Every structure is written in C-alpha cells, then in structure tokens.
Short mmCIF file of C-alpha atoms and ligand atoms in Angstrom, two decimals:
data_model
loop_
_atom_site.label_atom_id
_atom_site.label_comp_id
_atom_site.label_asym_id
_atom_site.label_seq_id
_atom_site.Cartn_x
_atom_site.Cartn_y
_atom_site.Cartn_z
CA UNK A 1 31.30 -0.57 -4.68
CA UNK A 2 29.74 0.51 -8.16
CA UNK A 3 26.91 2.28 -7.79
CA UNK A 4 23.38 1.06 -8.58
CA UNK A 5 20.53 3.07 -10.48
CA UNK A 6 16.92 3.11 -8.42
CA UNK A 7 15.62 -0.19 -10.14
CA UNK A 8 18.45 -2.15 -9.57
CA UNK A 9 19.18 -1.07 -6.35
CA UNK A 10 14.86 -1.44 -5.71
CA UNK A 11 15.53 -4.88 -6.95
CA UNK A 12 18.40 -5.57 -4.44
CA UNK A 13 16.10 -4.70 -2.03
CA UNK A 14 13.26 -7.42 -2.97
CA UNK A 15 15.51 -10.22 -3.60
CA UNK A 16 17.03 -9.94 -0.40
CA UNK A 17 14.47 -9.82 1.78
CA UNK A 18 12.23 -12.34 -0.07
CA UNK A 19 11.72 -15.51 0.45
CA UNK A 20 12.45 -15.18 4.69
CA UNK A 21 14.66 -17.19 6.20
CA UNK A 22 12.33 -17.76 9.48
CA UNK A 23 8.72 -16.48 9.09
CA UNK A 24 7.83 -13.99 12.02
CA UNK A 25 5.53 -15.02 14.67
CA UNK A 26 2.03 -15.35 14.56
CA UNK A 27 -0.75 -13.80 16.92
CA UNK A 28 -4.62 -13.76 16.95
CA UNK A 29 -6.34 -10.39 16.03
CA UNK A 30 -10.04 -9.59 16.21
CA UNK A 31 -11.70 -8.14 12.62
CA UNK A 32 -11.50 -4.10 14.18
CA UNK A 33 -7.24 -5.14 14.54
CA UNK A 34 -6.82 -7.01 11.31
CA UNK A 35 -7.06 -4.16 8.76
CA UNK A 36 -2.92 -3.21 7.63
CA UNK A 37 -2.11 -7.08 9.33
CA UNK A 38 -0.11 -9.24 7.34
CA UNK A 39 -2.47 -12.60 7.22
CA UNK A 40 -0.69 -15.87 8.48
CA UNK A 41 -3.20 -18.95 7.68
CA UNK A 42 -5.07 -19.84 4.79
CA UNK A 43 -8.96 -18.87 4.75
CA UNK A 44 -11.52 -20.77 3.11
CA UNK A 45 -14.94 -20.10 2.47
CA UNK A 46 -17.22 -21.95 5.21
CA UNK A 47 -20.27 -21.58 2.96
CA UNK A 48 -21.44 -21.06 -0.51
CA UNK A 49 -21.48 -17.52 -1.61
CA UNK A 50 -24.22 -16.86 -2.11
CA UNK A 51 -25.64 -19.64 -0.73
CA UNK A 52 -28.49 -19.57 -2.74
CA UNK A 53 -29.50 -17.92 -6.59
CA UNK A 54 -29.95 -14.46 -5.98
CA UNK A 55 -31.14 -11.23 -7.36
CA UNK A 56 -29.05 -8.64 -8.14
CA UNK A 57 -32.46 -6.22 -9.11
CA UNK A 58 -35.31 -4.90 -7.49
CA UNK A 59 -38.26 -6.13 -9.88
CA UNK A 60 -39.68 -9.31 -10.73
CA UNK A 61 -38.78 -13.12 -11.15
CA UNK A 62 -40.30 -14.58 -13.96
CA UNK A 63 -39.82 -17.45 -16.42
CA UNK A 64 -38.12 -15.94 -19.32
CA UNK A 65 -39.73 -17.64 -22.05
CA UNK A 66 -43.00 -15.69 -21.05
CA UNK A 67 -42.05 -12.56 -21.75
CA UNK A 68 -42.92 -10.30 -23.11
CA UNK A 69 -46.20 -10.73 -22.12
CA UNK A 70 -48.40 -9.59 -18.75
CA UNK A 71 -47.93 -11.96 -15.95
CA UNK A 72 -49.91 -12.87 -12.75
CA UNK A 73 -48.23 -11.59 -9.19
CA UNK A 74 -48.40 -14.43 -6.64
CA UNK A 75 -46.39 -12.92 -4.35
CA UNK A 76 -43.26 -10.99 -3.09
CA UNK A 77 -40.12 -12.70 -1.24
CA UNK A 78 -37.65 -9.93 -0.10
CA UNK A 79 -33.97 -10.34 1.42
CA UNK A 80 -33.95 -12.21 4.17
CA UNK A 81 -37.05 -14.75 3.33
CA UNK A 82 -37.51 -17.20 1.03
CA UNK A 83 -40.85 -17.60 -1.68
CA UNK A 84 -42.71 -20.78 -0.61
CA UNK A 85 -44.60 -21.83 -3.78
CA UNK A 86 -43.38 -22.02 -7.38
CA UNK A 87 -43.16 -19.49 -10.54
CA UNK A 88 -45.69 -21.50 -12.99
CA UNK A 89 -45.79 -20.41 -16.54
CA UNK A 90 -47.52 -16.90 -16.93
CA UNK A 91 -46.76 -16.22 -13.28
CA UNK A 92 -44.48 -13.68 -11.36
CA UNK A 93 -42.67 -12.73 -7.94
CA UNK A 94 -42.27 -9.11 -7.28
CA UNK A 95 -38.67 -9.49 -5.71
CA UNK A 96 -36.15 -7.38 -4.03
CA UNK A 97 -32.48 -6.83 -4.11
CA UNK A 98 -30.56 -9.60 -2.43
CA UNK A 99 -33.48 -12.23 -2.10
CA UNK A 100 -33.35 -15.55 -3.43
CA UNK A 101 -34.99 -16.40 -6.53
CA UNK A 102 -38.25 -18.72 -6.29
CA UNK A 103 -38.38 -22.08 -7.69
CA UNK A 104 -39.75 -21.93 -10.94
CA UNK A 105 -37.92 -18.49 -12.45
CA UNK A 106 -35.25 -18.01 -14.31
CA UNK A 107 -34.81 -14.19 -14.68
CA UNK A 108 -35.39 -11.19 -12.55
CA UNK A 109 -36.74 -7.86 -14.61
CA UNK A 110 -35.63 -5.06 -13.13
CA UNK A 111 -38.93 -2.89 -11.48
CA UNK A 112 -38.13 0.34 -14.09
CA UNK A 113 -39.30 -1.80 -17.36
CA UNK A 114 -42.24 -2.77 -15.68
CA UNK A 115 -46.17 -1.72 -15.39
CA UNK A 116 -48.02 -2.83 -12.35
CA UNK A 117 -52.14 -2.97 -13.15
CA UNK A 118 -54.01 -4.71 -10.21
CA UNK A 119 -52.84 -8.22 -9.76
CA UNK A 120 -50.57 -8.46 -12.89
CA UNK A 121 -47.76 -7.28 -14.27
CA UNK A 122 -46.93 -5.65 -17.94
CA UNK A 123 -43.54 -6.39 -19.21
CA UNK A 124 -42.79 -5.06 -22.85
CA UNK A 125 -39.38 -5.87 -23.43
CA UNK A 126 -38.04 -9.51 -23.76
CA UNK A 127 -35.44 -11.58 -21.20
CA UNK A 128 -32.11 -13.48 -20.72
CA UNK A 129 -32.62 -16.70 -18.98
CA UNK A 130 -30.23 -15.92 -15.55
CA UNK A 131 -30.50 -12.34 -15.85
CA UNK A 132 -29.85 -10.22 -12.90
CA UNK A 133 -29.03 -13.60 -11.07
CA UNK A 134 -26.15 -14.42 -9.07
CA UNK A 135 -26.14 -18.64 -9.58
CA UNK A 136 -25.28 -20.18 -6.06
CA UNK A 137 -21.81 -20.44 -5.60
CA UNK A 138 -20.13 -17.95 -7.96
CA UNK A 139 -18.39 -15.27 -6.16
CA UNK A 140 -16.54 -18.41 -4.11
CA UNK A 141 -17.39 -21.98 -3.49
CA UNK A 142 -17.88 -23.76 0.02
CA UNK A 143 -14.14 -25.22 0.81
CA UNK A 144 -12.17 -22.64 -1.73
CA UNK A 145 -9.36 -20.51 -0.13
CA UNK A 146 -10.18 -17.34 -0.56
CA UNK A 147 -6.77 -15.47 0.93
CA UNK A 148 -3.31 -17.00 1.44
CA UNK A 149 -0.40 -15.86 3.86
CA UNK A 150 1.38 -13.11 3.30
CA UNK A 151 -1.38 -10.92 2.22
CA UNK A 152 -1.72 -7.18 4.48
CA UNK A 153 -4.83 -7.15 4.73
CA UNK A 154 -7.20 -4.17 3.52
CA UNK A 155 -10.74 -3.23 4.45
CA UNK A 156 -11.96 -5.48 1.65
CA UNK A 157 -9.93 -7.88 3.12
CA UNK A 158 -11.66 -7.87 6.46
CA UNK A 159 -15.24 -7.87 4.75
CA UNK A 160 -14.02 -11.22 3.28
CA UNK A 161 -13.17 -12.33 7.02
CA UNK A 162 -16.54 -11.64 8.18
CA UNK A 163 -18.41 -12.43 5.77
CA UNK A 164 -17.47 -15.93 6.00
CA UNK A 165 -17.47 -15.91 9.84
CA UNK A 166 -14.38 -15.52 11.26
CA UNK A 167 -13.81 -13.45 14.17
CA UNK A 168 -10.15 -13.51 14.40
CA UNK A 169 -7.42 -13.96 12.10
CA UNK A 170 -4.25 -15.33 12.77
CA UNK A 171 -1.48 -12.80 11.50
CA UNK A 172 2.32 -12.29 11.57
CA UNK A 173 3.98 -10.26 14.26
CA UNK A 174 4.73 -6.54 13.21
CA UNK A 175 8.15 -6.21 12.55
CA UNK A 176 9.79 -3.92 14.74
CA UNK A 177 12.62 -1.08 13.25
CA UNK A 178 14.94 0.53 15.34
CA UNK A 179 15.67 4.32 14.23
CA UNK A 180 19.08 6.10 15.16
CA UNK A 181 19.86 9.01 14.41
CA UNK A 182 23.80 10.13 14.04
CA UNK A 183 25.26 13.48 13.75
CA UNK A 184 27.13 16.04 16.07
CA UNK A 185 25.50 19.18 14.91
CA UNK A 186 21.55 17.19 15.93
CA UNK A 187 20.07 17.75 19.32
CA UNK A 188 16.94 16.36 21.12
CA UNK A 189 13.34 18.18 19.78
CA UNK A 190 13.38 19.46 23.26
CA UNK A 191 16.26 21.10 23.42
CA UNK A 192 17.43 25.00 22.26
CA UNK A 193 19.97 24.62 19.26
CA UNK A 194 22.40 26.73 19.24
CA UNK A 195 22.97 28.79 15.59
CA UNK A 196 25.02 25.84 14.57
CA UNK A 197 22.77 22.81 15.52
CA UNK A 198 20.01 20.64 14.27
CA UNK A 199 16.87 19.57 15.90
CA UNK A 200 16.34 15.40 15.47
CA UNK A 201 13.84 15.75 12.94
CA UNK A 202 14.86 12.45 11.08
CA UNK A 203 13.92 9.86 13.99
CA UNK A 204 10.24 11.26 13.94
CA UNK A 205 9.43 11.17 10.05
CA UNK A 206 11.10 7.84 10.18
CA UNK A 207 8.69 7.02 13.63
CA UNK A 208 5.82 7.43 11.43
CA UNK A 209 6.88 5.78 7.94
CA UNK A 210 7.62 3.01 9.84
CA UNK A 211 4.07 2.92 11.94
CA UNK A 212 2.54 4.00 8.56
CA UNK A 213 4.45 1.00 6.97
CA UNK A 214 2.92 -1.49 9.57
CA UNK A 215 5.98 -1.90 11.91
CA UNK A 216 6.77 -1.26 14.79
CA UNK A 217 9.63 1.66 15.53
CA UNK A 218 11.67 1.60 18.30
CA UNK A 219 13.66 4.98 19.07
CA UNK A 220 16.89 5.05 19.96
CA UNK A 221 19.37 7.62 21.59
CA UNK A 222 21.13 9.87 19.27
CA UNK A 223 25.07 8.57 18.03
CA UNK A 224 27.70 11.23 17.78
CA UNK A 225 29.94 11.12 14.92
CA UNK A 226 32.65 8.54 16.70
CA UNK A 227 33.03 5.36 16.20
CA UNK A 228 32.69 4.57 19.68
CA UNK A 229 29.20 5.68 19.43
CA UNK A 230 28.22 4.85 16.53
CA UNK A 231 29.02 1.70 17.48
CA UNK A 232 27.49 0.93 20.72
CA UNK A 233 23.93 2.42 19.05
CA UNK A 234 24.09 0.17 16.09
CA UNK A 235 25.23 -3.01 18.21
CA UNK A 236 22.04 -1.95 20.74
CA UNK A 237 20.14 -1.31 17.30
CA UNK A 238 20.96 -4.72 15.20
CA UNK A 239 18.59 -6.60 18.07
CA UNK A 240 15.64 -5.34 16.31
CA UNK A 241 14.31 -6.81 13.46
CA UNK A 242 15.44 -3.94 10.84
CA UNK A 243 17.95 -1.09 11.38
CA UNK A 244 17.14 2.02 9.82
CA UNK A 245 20.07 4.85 10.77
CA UNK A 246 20.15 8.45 9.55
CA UNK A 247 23.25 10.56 8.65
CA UNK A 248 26.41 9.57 8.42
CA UNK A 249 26.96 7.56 5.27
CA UNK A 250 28.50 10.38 3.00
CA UNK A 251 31.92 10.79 1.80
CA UNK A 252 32.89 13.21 4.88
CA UNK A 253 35.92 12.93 7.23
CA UNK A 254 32.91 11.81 10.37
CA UNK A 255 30.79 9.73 8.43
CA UNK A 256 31.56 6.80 10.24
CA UNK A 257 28.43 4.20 9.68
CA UNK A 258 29.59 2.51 7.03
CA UNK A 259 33.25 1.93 8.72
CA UNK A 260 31.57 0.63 11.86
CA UNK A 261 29.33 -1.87 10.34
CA UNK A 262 31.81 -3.16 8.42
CA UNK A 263 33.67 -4.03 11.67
CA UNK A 264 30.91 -5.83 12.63
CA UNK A 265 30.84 -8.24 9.98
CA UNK A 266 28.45 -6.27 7.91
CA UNK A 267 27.55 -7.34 4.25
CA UNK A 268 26.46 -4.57 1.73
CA UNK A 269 24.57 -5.09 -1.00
CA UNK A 270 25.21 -1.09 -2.04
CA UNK A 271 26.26 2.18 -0.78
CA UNK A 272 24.88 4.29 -3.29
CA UNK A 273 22.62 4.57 -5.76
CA UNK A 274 22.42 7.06 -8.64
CA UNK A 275 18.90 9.07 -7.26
CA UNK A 276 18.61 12.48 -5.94
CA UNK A 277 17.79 12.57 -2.89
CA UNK A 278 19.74 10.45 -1.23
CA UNK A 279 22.56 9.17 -3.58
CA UNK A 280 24.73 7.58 -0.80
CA UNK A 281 22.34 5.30 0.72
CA UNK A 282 23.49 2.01 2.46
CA UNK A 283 21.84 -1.48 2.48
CA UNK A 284 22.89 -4.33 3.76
CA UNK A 285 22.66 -7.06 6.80
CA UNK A 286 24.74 -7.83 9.62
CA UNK A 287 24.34 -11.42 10.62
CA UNK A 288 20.81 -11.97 9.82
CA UNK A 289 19.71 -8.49 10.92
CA UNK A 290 19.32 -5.52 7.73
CA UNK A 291 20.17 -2.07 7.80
CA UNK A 292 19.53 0.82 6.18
CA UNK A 293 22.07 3.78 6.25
CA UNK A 294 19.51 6.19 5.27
CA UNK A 295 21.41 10.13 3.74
CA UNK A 296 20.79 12.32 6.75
CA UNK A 297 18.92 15.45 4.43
CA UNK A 298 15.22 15.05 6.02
CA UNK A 299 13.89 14.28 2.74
CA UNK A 300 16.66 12.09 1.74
CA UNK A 301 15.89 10.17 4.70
CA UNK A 302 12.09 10.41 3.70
CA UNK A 303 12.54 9.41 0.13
CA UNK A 304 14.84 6.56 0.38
CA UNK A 305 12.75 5.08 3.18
CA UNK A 306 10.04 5.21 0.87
CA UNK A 307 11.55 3.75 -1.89
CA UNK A 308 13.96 0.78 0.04
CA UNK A 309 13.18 0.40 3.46
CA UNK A 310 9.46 0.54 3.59
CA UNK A 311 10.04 -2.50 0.70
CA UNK A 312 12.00 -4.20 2.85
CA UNK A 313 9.79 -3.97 6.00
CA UNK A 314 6.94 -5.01 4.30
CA UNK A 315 8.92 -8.36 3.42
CA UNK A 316 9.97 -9.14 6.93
CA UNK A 317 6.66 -8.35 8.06
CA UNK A 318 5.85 -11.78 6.17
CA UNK A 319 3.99 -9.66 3.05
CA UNK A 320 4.75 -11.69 0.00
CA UNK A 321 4.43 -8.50 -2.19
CA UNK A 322 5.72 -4.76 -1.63
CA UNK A 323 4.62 -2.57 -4.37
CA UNK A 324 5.84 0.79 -5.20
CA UNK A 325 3.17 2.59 -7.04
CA UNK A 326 4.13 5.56 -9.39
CA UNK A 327 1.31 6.51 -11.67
CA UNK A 328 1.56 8.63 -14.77
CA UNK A 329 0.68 12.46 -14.46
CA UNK A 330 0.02 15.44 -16.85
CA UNK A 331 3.15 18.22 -16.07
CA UNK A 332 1.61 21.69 -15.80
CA UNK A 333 5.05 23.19 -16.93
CA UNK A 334 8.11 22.71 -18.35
CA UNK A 335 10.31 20.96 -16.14
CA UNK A 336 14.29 19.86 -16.45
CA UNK A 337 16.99 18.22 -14.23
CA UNK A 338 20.22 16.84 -15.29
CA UNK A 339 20.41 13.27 -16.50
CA UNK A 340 21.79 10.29 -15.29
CA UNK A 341 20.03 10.26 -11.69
CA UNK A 342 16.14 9.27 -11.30
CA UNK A 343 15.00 12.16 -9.11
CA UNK A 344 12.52 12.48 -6.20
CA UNK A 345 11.17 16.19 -6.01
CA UNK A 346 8.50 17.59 -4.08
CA UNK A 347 5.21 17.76 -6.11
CA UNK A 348 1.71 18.85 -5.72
CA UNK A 349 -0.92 16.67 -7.38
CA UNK A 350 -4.06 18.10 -8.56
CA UNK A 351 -7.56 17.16 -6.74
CA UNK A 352 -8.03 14.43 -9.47
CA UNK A 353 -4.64 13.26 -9.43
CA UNK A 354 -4.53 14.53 -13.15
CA UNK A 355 -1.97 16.96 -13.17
CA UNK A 356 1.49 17.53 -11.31
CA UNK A 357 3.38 20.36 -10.61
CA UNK A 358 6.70 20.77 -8.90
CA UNK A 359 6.82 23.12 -5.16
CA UNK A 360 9.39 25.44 -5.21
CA UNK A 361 12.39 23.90 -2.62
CA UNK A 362 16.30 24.35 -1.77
CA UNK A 363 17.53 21.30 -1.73
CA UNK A 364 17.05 18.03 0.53
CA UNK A 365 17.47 19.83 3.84
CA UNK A 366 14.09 21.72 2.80
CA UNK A 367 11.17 20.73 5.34
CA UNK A 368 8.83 22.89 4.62
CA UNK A 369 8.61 22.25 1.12
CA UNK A 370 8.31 18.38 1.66
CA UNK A 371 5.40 19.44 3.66
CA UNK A 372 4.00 21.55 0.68
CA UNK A 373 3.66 18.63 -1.31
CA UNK A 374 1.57 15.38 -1.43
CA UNK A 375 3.54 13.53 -4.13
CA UNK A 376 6.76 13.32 -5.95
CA UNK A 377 7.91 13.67 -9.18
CA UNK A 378 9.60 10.53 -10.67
CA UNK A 379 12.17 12.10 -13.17
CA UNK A 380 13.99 9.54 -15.27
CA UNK A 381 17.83 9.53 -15.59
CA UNK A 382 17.88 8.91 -19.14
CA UNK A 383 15.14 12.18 -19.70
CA UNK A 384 16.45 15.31 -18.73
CA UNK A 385 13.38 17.62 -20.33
CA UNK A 386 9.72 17.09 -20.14
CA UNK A 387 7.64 19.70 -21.93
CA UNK A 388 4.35 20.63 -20.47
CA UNK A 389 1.09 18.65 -20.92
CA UNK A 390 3.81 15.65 -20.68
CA UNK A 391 3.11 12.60 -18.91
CA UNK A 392 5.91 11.87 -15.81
CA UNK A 393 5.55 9.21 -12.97
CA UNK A 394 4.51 10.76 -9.74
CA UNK A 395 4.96 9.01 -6.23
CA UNK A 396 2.18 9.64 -4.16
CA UNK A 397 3.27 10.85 -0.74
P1 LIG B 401 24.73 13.58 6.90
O1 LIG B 401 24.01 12.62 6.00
O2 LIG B 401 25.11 13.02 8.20
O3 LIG B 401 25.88 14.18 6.15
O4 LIG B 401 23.72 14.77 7.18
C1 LIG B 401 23.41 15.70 6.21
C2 LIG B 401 22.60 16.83 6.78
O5 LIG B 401 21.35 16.36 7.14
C3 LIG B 401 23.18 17.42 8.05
O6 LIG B 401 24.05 18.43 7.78
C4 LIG B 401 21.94 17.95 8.72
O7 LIG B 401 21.67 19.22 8.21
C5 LIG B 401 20.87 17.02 8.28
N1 LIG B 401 20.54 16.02 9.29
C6 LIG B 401 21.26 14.94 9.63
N2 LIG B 401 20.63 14.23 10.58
C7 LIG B 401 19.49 14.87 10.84
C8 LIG B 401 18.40 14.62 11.74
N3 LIG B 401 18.38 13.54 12.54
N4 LIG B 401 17.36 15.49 11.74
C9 LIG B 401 17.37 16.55 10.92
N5 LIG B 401 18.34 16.84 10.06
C10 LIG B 401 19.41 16.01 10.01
MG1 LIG B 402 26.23 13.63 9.74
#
C-alpha cells in the first residue's frame, strides 16, 4: 500500500468511523457521572431562560426617558423576589444582580454612576432603554433543544443539564478498547528483565489514553512474535469494540500483525503513514471490529494513539465530532528536521502557552523525555527550518 501523509491518513480515520453503522447503547447517568459522557437524547429547555427580564447590574431600574435627572426610591427587589408595585415616571428601584426588573422600567443603571441622598437618587449620565437587561427568553426559549446526541459532554455541558432540571441524562455506552501488547524481548512490569528485555510499558500509556479518551480499556496478555500467538490475542481482542495492538507492524523478519490480520479477513485502510514517530502504523477493521497496529517505540505508540485512535474512539463512542487541536506557538530557537514527514517531538510549552521549545530526546524509545514534556511540536513535511521567534503548531500533551 502507498503510504499516506498525517492528514490524509487523519482523514481515513474520520471517514471511517463516521457515520456508525449501529449506535452504541444507551444508559442513564446522574449530573456528578455525565461530565466526559457522550449525550444520547435530545434536551430541550423546560422553561424560559430567564424566565423573566432580568438585571445583569447591581444599581437601579428606572424609566430611561427620565434620566438624567434625580429620581424617587420606592423600593428594592433583590434575586430571588419580585417588586410588587410599578416604576412611575420620576421613580426608581434600587435592584440587585439577577432580580427581575419591576413593571414600569426599562433600564437598570449600574450602582457606580449613581448618588444616593435620602430617599432619592442622582443619576448624571443618560440611558439605553433595555440596558443591563436580559429580555425573558434570550439565552434559550421554553421548548428549544439546547444539546443534540453525540455531544461529550463538558462541565458547561452539565450546568446546561441542571439548570433546566434534569437529573439524569441518557448517554451512550463507553466504548471499550482492548490493548495487546506483542514482542519477544517485553516482559510483565512485575517481572526482572534480563539485559536484553523490555518491561510492558506500552499497555499502560495506552490504559490511560484510552480512560483519558472516555473508553473503556481492557488489558490483554502479552503476544509473542508467532503467528500462533499473535493470533489467538487478536482473535480474543477483535470482541471488543476497538483493537489497539503495540509492536509488531515494522518491516522485520517477526513482525507478524499485519500477516495475521490479513488471514483473518482484515481490511486496511493504511499501513503507514509518512510521520515520525510512528511511520508504520496500521488501520483497518476486521469484520465490523477496527484495529490499530500501533509502532511499538513508547512514544510512537503514544503519538499515533493520539493522533488516530483516540479519533476513532471518540467516533464509536457515538461523539459526532473528534477534534485534534494544534495551536500556533512562538519557537524559542532554531529548530530543523528533514522534510517530507510531519513530525511529533517532545516539547515544553511555556506557562502561557506562548512559547515552545523542543526537550532534548534519543529517539522514540525515549521515556523519560516524553515525560519531560507537556506538548509536541507539529513540524510540517514540506518545512524543514523554522527560525526562532517562528510560529509552529504544537500538540498539547
Ligand atoms: P516493534 O514496533 O515491535 O518493532 O518494537 C519497537 C521497539 O519498541 C522494541 O524494540 C522495543 O524496544 C519497544 N517496545 C515494543 N513493545 C513495547 C512495549 N509493550 N513496551 C515498551 N516498549 C516496547
Ligand atoms: Mg516487536
């Protein structure tokens, strides 16, 4: 197969795994559960909001066409009440933040451009009719849906919930991911390795990229290089709702992933795509279950789960958007890679997210640099120098 560059391959992703075939199930969550929950049911506002005119100021209601002038105080309605009587011409309510605005008025002035002097108020300055009023109804209307399926919800999101009563939402089932890891020279966390081995690091940062991307991981045994093994995990693996393996998928003599799933029937979409990390990376389905054959460097296996499989997951986690977010940042130095591959390096942001600069690393097998940094830099294949003070896309980690 030819290979892809990222944004096609990105692409390949999204159109795959969008619109889904069968929409996951739904359960009921309570408002402390729903926040990172991908919403299943339409929500409409029960009520007007808000249900009444209301001030945005503390100050006073008055008729605008009085001012400027000094006005007589007849009373004071704060949030949570509402004024009995009527603003008459040359009268005022002192009123607070939040509380509706009396019959009669027609603007609110905030408290700082006013003089109090025994009963009455001074106003200098003139006023907007509606100022520093929120008209009944505008932020949403009684009846309007105010979030659709497929959203994952946010805390904003679960304000919205509450504020117009619900105590439950109905949302899609997480998705869950099984993780296996495949390689001779990788033993169990818990074991010694001898000079020549590898501790499973892979199945762990994959474990919490998948939590993190709001699914559900399932670990599975390690798969020696055979295809025996390989086979049995992936066959155990491909009853989950994504497949995410690690290692494997290189050009070497005992990369045997891609063989075995294409005895299984497996369709690939591609099996490698021109970025650094993690140029030979695999996507495709088997039956109606997708895979991932993520490069077995840690942060290959990091960086093109960020990139494709989190993407992916989102999608069969019934979200009808994944987004991949890659601001601009200021380069502190000069920085240069070779062209033709958009690369993923290690990269410290500043406090303000302002400026970038690369952390020192060896190469994708280089842990403790990936833990150095809380971003990447996004260098472009067609740009292989970028002078200090330049802008260059950073993926926050
Ligand atoms: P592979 O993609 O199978 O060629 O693996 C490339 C390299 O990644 C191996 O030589 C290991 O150093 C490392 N590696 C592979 N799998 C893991 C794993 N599960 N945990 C940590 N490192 C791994
Ligand atoms: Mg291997």
């Amino acid at each position: 197969m030819a290979a892809l560059t990222f944004l096609e391959a990105r692409n390949a992703v999204l159109t795959q795994c969008s619109p889904l075939d069968s929409p996951p199930a739904i359960e009921a969550v309570c408002l402390e559960a729903a926040a990172g929950r991908v919403l299943a049911e339409d929500i409409a506002a029960d009520r007007d909001t808000p249900a009444l005119p209301r001030s945005v100021r503390d100050g006073y209601a008055v008729r605008a066409a009085d001012l400027p002038g000094e006005l007589e105080v007849i009373g004071e309605v704060r949030a949570g009440e509402r004024f009995a009587g009527e603003v008459a011409h040359g009268q005022a309510v002192e009123i607070m933040t939040g509380a509706p605005i009396p019959a009669g008025a027609d603007a609110v002035v905030m408290v700082e451009h006013t003089q109090r002097v025994n009963g009455r108020v001074h106003i200098a300055g003139a006023a907007e009719p509606r100022q520093f009023i929120n008209p009944q109804g505008c932020e949403a209307a009684a009846h309007q849906t105010i979030l659709r399926p497929g959203k994952r919800l946010d805390y904003s999101d679960v304000a919205l919930l509450a504020t117009f009563g619900c105590t439950h939402a109905r949302v899609f089932r997480r998705p869950t991911a099984a993780i296996i890891a495949t390689g001779d020279e990788i033993v169990e966390v818990s074991e010694t390795p001898s000079a020549f081995q590898i501790r499973n690091s892979n199945t762990y940062s994959l474990h919490a990229q998948v939590a993190r991307a709001g699914g559900v991981p399932r670990i599975l045994p390690i798969a020696r290089d055979t295809v025996e093994q390989t086979r049995a995990a992936i066959v155990g693996g491909l009853t989950a709702d994504l497949l995410l393996l690690s290692g494997g998928v290189s050009a070497g003599k005992y990369d045997v992933v891609e063989t075995v799933l294409a005895s299984l029937g497996a369709e690939f979409f591609f099996d490698r795509v021109l970025i650094q990390p993690g140029q030979p990376v695999v996507f495709g389905r088997v039956a109606t279950t997708f895979f991932f054959g993520l490069p077995g460097n840690p942060s290959s296996t990091m960086v093109t789960f960020e990139v494709f499989a989190r993407a992916a997951l989102e999608l069969l986690a019934g979200q009808t958007e994944t987004a991949l977010s890659m601001p601009y940042s200021r380069l502190t130095r000069d920085f240069r890679h070779r062209a033709g591959l958009t690369r993923f390096l290690p990269a410290r942001l500043s406090l303000d997210g302002a400026e970038v600069t690369p952390v020192e690393w060896h190469g994708s097998g280089d842990v403790p640099a990936m833990t150095r940094a809380n971003a990447y830099l996004v260098a472009e294949p067609g740009r292989p120098e970028y002078q200090r003070g330049e802008f260059i896309r950073v993926l926050p980690k």
